[in-house]
Coordinates of C-alpha atoms in Angstrom, one line a residue:
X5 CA 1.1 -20.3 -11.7
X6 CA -1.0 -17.3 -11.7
X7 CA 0.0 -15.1 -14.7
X8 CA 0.5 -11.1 -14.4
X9 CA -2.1 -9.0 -15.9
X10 CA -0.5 -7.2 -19.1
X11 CA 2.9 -5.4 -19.5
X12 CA 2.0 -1.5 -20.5
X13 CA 4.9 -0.1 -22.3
X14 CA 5.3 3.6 -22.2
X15 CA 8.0 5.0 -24.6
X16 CA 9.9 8.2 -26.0
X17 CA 12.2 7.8 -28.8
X18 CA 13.9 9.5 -31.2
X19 CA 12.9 8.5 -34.5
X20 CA 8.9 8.2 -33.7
X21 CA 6.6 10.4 -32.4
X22 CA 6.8 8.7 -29.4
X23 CA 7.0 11.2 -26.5
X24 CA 5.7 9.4 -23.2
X25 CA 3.4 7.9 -25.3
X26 CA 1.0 4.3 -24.1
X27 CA 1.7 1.3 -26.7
X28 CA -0.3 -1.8 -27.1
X29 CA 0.4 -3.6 -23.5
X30 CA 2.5 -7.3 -23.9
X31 CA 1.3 -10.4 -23.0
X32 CA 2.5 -12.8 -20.2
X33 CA 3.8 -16.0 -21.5
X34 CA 6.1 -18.9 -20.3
X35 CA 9.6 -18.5 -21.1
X36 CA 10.7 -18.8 -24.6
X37 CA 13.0 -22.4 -24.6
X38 CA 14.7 -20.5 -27.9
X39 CA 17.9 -19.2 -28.0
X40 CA 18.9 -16.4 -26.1
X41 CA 17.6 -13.0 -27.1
X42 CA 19.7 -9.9 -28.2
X43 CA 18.4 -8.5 -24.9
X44 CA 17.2 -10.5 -21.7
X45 CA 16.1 -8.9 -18.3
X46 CA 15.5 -10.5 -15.2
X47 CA 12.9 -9.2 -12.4
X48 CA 13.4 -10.5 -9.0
X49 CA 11.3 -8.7 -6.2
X50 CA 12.6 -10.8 -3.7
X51 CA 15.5 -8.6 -2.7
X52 CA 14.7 -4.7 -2.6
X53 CA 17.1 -2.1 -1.5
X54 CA 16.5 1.9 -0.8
X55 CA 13.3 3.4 -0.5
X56 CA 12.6 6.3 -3.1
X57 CA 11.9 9.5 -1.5
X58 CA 10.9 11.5 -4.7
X59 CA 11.1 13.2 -8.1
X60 CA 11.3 16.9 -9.0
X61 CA 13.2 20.0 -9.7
X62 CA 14.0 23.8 -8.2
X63 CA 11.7 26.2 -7.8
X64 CA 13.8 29.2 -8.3
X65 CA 13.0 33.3 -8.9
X66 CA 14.4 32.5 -12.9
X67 CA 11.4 30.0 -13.0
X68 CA 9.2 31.8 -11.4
X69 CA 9.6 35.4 -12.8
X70 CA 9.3 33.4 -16.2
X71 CA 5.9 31.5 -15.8
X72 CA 4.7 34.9 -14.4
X73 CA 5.5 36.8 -17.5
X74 CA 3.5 33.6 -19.6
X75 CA -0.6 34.4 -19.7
X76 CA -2.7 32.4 -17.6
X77 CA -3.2 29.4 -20.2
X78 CA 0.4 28.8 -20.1
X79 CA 1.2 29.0 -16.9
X80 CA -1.5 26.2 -16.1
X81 CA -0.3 24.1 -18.6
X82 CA 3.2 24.0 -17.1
X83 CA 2.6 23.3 -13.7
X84 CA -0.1 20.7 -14.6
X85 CA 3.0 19.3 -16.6
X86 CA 5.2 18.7 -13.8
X87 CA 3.2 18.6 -10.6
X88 CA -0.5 16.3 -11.9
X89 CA -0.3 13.1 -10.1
X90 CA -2.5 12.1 -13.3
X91 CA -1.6 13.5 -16.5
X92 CA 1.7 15.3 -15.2
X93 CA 5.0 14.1 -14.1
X94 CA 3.6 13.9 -10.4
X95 CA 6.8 15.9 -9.1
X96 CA 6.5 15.2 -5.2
X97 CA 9.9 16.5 -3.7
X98 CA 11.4 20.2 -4.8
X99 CA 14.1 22.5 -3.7
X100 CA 14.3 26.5 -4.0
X101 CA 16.9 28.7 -2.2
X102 CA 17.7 30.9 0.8
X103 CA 18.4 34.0 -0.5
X104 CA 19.5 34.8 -4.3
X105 CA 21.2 32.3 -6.5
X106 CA 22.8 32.6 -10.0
X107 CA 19.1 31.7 -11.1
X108 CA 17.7 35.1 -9.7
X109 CA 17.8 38.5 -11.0
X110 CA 19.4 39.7 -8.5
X111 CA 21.3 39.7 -5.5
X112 CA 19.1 39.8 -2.5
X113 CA 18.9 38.5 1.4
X114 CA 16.0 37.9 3.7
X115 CA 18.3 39.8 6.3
X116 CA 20.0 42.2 4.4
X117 CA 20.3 45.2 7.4
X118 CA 23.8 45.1 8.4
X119 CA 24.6 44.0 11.8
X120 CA 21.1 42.4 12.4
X121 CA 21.6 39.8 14.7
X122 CA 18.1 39.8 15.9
X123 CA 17.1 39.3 12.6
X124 CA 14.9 42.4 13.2
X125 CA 14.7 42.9 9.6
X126 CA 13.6 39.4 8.4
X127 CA 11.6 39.5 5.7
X128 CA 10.6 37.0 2.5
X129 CA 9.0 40.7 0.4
X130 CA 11.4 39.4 -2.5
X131 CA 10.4 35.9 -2.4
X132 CA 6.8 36.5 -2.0
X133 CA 6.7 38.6 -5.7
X134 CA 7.4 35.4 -7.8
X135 CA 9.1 32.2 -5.9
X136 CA 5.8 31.6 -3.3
X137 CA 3.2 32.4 -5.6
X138 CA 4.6 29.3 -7.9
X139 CA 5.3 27.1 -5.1
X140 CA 1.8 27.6 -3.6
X141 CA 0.1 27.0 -6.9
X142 CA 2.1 23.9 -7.1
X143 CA 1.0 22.6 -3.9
X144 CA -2.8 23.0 -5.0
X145 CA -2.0 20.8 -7.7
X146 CA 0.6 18.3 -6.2
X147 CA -1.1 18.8 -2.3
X148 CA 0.3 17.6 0.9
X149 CA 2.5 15.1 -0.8
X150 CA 4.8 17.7 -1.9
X151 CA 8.1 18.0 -0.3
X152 CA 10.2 21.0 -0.2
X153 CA 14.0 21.8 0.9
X154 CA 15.8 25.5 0.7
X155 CA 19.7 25.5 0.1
X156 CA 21.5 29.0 0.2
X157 CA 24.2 30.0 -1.7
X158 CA 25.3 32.6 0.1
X159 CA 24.7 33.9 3.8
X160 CA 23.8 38.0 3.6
X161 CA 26.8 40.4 2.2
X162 CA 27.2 41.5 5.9
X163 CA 27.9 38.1 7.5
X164 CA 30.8 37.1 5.0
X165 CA 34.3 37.9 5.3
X166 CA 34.3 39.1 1.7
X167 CA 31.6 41.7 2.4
X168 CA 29.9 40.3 -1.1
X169 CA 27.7 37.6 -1.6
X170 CA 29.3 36.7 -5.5
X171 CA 32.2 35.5 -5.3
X172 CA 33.5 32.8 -2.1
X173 CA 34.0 34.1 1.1
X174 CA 33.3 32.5 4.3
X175 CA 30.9 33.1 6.6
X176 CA 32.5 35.2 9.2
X177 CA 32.8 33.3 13.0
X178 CA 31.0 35.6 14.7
X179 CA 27.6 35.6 12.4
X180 CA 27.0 31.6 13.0
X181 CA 25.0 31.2 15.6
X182 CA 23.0 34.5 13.7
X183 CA 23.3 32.6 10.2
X184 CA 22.0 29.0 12.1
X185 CA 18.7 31.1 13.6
X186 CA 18.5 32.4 9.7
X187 CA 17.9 28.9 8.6
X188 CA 15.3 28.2 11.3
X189 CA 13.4 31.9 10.6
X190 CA 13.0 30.8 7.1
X191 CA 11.6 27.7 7.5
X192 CA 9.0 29.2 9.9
X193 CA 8.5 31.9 7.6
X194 CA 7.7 29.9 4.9
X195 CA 5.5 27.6 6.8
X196 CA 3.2 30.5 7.6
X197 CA 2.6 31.0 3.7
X198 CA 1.7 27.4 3.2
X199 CA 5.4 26.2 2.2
X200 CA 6.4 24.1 4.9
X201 CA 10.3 23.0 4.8
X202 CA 11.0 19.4 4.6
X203 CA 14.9 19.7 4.4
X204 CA 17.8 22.1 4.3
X205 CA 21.1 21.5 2.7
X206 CA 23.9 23.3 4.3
X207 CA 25.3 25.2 1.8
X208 CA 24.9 24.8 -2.0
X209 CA 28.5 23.9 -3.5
X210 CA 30.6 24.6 -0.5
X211 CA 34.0 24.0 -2.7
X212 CA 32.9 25.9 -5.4
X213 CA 34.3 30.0 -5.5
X214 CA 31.7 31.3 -8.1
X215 CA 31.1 34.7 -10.2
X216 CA 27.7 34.5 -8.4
X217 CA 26.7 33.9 -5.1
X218 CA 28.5 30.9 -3.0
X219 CA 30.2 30.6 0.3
X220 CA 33.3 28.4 1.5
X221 CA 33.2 25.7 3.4
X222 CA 36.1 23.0 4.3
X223 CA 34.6 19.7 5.4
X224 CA 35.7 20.3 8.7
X225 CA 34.0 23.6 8.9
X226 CA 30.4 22.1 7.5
X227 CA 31.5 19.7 10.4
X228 CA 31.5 22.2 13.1
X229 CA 28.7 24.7 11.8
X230 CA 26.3 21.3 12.2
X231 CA 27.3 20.1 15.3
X232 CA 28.1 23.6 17.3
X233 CA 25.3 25.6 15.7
X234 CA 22.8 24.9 12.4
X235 CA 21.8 21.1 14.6
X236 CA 21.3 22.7 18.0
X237 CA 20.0 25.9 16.5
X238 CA 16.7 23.6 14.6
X239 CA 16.3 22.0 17.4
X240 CA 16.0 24.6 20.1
X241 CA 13.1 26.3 17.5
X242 CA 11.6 22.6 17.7
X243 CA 12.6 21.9 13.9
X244 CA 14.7 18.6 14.6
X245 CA 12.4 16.7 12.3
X246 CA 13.9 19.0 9.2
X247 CA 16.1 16.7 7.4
X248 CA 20.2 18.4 7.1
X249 CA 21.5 17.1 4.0
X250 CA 25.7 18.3 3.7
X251 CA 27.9 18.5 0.5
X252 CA 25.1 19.6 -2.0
X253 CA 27.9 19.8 -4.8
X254 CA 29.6 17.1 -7.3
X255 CA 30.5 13.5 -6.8
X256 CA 33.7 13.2 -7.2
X257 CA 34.4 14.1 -3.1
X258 CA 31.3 12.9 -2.1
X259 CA 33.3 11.0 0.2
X260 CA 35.9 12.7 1.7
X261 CA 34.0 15.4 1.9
X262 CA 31.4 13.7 4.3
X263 CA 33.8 11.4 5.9
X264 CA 34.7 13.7 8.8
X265 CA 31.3 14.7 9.4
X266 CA 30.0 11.3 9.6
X267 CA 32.2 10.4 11.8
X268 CA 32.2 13.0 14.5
X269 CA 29.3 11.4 16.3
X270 CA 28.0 15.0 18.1
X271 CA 27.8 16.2 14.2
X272 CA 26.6 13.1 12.2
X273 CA 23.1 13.0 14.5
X274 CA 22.1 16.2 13.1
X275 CA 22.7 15.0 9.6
X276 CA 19.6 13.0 7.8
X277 CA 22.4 12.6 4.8
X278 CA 24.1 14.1 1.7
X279 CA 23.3 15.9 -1.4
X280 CA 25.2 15.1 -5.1
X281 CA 25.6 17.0 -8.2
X282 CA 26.9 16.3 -11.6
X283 CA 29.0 18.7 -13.1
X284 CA 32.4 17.4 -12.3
X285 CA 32.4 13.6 -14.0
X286 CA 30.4 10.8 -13.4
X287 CA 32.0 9.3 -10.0
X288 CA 28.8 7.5 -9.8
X289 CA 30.3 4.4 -7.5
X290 CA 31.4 7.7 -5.4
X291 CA 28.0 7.1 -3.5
X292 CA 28.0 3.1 -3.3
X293 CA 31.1 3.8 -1.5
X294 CA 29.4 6.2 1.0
X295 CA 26.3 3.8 1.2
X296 CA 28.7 0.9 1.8
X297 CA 30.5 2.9 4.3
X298 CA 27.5 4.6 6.1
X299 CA 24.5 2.6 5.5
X300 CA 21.9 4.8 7.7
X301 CA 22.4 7.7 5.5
X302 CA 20.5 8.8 2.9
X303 CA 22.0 10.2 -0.5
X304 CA 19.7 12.6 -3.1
X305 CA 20.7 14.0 -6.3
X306 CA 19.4 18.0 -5.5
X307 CA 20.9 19.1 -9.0
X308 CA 21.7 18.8 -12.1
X309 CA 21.0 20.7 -15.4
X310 CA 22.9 21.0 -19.1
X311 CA 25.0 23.9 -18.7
X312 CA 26.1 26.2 -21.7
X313 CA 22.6 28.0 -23.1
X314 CA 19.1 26.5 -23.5
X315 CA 20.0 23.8 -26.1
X316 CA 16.6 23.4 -28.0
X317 CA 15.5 20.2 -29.3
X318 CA 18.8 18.4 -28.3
X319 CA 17.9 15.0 -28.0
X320 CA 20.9 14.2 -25.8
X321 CA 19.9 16.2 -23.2
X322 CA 17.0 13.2 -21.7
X323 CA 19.9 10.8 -22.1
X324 CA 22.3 12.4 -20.4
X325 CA 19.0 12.9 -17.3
X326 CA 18.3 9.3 -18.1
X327 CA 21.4 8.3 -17.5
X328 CA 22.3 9.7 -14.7
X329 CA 19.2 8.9 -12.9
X330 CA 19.4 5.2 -13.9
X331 CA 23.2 4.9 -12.3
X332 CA 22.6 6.9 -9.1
X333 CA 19.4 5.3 -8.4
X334 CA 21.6 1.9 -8.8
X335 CA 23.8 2.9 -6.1
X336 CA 21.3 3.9 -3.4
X337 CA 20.2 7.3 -4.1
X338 CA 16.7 8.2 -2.8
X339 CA 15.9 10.8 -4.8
X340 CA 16.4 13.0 -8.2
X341 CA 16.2 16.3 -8.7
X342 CA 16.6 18.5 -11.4
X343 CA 17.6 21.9 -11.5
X344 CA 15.3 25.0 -13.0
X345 CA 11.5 24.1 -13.9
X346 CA 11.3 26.2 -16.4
X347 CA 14.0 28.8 -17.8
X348 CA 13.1 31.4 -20.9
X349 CA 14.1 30.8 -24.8
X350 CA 17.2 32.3 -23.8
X351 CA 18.1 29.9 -20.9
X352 CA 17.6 32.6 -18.4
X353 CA 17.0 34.8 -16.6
X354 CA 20.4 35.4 -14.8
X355 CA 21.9 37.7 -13.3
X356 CA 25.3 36.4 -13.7
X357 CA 24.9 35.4 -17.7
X358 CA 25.4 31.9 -16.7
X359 CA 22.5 30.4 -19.2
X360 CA 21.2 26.7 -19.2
X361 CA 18.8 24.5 -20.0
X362 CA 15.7 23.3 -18.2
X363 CA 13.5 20.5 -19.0
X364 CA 10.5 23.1 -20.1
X365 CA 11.8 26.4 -21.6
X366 CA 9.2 29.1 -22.6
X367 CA 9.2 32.3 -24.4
X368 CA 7.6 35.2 -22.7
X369 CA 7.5 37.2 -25.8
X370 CA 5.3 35.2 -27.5
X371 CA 4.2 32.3 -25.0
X372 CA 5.8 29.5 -26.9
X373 CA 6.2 26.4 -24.6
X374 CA 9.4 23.8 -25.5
X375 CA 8.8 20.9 -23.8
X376 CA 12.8 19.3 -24.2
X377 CA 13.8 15.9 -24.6
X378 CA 14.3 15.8 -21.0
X379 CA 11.5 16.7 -20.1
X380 CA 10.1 13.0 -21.2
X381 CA 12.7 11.2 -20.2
X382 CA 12.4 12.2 -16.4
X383 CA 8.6 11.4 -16.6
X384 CA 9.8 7.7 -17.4
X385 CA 11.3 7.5 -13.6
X386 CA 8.7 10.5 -11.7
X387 CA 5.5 8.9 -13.3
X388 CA 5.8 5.4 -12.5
X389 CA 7.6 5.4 -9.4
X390 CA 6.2 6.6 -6.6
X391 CA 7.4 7.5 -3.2
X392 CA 7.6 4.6 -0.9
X393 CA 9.2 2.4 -3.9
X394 CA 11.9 0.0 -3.4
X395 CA 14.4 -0.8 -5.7
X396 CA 14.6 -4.2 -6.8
X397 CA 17.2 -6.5 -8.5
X398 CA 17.1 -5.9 -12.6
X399 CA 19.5 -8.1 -14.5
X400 CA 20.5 -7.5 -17.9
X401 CA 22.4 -10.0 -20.5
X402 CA 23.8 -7.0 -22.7
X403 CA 26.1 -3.4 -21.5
X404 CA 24.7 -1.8 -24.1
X405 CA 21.4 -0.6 -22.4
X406 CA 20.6 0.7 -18.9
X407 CA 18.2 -0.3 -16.8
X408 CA 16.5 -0.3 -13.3
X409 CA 13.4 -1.8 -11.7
X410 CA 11.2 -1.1 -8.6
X411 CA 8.3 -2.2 -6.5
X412 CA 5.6 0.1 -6.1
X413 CA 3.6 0.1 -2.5
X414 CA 1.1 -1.1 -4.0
X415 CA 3.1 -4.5 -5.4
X416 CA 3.3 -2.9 -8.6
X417 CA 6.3 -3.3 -10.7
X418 CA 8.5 -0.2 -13.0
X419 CA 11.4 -1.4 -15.5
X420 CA 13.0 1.4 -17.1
X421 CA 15.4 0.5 -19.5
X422 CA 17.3 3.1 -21.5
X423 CA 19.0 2.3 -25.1
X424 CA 21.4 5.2 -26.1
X425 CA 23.3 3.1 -29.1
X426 CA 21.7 3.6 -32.8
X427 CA 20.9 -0.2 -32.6
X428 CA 17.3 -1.7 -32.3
X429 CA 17.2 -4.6 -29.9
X430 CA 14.8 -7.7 -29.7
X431 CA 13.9 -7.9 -25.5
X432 CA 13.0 -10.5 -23.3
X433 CA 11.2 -9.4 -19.8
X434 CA 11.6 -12.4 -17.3
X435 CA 9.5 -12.4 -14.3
X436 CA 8.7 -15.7 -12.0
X437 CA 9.2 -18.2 -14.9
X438 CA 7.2 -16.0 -17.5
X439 CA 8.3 -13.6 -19.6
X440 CA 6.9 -10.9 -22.4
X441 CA 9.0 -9.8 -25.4
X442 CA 9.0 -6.4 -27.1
X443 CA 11.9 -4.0 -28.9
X444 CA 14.5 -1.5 -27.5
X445 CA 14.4 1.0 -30.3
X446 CA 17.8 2.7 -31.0
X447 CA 17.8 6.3 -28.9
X448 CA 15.0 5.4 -26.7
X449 CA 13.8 4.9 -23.2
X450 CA 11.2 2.6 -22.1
X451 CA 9.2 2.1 -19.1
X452 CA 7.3 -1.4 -18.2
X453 CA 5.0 -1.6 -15.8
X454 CA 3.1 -4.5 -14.5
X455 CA 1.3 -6.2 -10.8
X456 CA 2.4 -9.9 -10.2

């Protein structure tokens, strides 16, 4: 038997130094004939399951009006941190919205001119001042590989039946086919500025009746706005190739909620598949149920973030990311990604007050970057694995840690296993008769990487 080169081990954990950091690789050895280690995981290639679209997180005008207040230096630093294939994160699928969002600093519409059902008015002015500028710079760094999709929160003031875009409302039945030909106008608007549009969701939180700006949808009105408008509208502009992601909100009605769209055969071909967040519970099974269920549609995590001000230094924060990310990529989620890149000392700006975290948090007043504990954890998943990864079987002997394994294009192998107990653990690493043994630290994370 031909024996794998070395095991690198890449680990952060609490009580080290250890932030991302390379340790001494492990060596490939038959199977210990000893008695069973504290911790024993199993690698089996041989039966893969969803292909992994991407990592990121949300380019919004918060994040971009901060970097742009940080001098040059900074603001280099930070985007190499995230969007370096090399020495960075290698962030290869991002979102940003249509139109304001409690992470702007302001209201404000692309078509804000009431009664505009030309969409005379168009414009992206308020988009080009911070949110392009960081999104193009990104690109130059990332390049073609990165991916971009644009959910709004709310349609224009004009178009709702609230006359407001805080605060619910619906969109009003006469301004959908307008609102469907919005979604397709910004998407070639943004192409033209070297932005190009890989996905839209529908509508962010459709359930949700927020102080800031949202929009109400039932299921069965998602339902109709695909089939009778946003799907024909993209592709009479020749945009059927943009992916329509529904739900982009929590969990726990992940399935009801796409149920009726999925099956309504005129609606679900429009549909590419559905967007989760976590701020309602865990519900993780939630999407094994959908996958079960509807098998030919995708699932990707567009947002999640710890709510309740900027948190700094919280160590919990990267398991909580971790976590998360370990048990929806278990249950056939293609993708992760995380909410603001970058939010000030505060946890801001916002023009609602609602403050949270973000994995990078930065003071414009004196240029101090915080790189949080989540920040390192999601480099364990967005460094190693790269689009076009399957996920493969990972077996573990004990509950106490997580884990998850994948198969690189290139034949390479990821193991991430995360230990949130205050317990050290001996591990075994099994793969084809061989095996390598290291430690789980208590309050760590762990990536393993190897080529059979």
């Amino acid at each position: 038997m031909t024996s794998p080169a070395n095991c690198t081990v890449t680990r952060t954990a609490r009580d080290s130094g250890d932030r991302l950091t390379a340790l001494p690789p492990l060596t490939w050895a038959p199977v210990p004939p000893t008695k069973e280690p504290a911790l024993s995981l199993t690698v089996d290639p041989a039966c893969s399951f969803q292909t992994i679209e991407g990592f990121g997180g949300a380019f919004t005008e918060s994040a971009a009006v901060t970097l742009h207040s940080l001098p040059i230096e900074q603001q280099a630093e930070i985007l190499r941190a995230y969007f370096d294939p090399i020495n960075g994160h290698g962030y290869n699928l991002c979102r940003t919205h249509i139109n304001s969002c409690d992470f702007s600093v302001g209201n404000y519409a692309s078509a804000d001119q009431p009664g505009d059902f030309d969409l005379r008015h168009f414009n992206l002015d308020r988009d080009h001042r911070d949110i392009i500028p960081m999104i193009q710079a990104a690109r130059n760094l990332a390049g073609p590989d990165l991916k971009l999709f644009a959910s709004p929160w709310s349609p224009p003031a004009w178009m709702k039946t609230n006359g407001q875009m805080n605060l619910g409302g619906k969109l009003r039945p006469e301004c959908r086919d307008v609102w469907a030909r919005h979604y397709c106008r910004y998407i070639a608007e943004m192409a033209k500025v070297g932005a190009p549009i890989w996905g839209i969701t529908v509508q962010n939180e459709p359930a949700a009746t927020q102080r800031w700006d949202s929009c109400i949808y039932t299921a069965d009105e998602e339902r109709d706005f695909v089939r009778d408008y946003l799907g024909p509208a993209l592709h009479a502009a020749g945009l059927e190739s943009v992916k329509v992601i529904v739900w982009d909100h929590n969990r726990n009605l992940l399935y009801e909620r796409v149920q009726p769209i999925y099956n309504d055969p005129a609606a679900s071909r429009y549909v590419w598949g559905a967007g989760i967040h976590w701020y309602s519970g865990d519900n993780f099974d939630n999407a094994q149920a959908v996958h079960e269920r509807w098998p030919d549609k995708a699932i990707l995590f567009t947002e999640g973030c710890q709510e309740g001000g900027p948190h700094p230094g919280a160590w919990g924060l990267g398991e909580r990311y971790a976590r998360s990310m370990i048990a929806d990529l278990n249950r056939w989620t293609v993708g992760w990604v995380d909410w603001n890149l970058l939010l000030d000392d505060a946890g801001g700006p916002n023009h609602v007050g609602n403050f949270c975290s973000a994995p990078i948090m930065a003071s414009p007043s004196t240029g101090k970057i915080l790189y949080q504990s989540s920040y390192y954890y999601i480099g364990h998943f967005s460094r190693f694995i790269k689009r076009g990864a399957r996920r493969i079987i990972c077996a573990a002997t004990r509950d106490e840690v997580e884990t998850i394994a994948f198969q690189n294009l290139d034949q390479s192998i990821v193991v991430v296993v995360l230990n949130r107990t205050e317990s050290s653990l001996p591990l075994v690493l099994r793969h084809a008769g061989l095996a390598v043994t290291g430690t789980c630290p208590a309050r760590s994370i762990t990536t393993y990487g190897f080529t059979p």
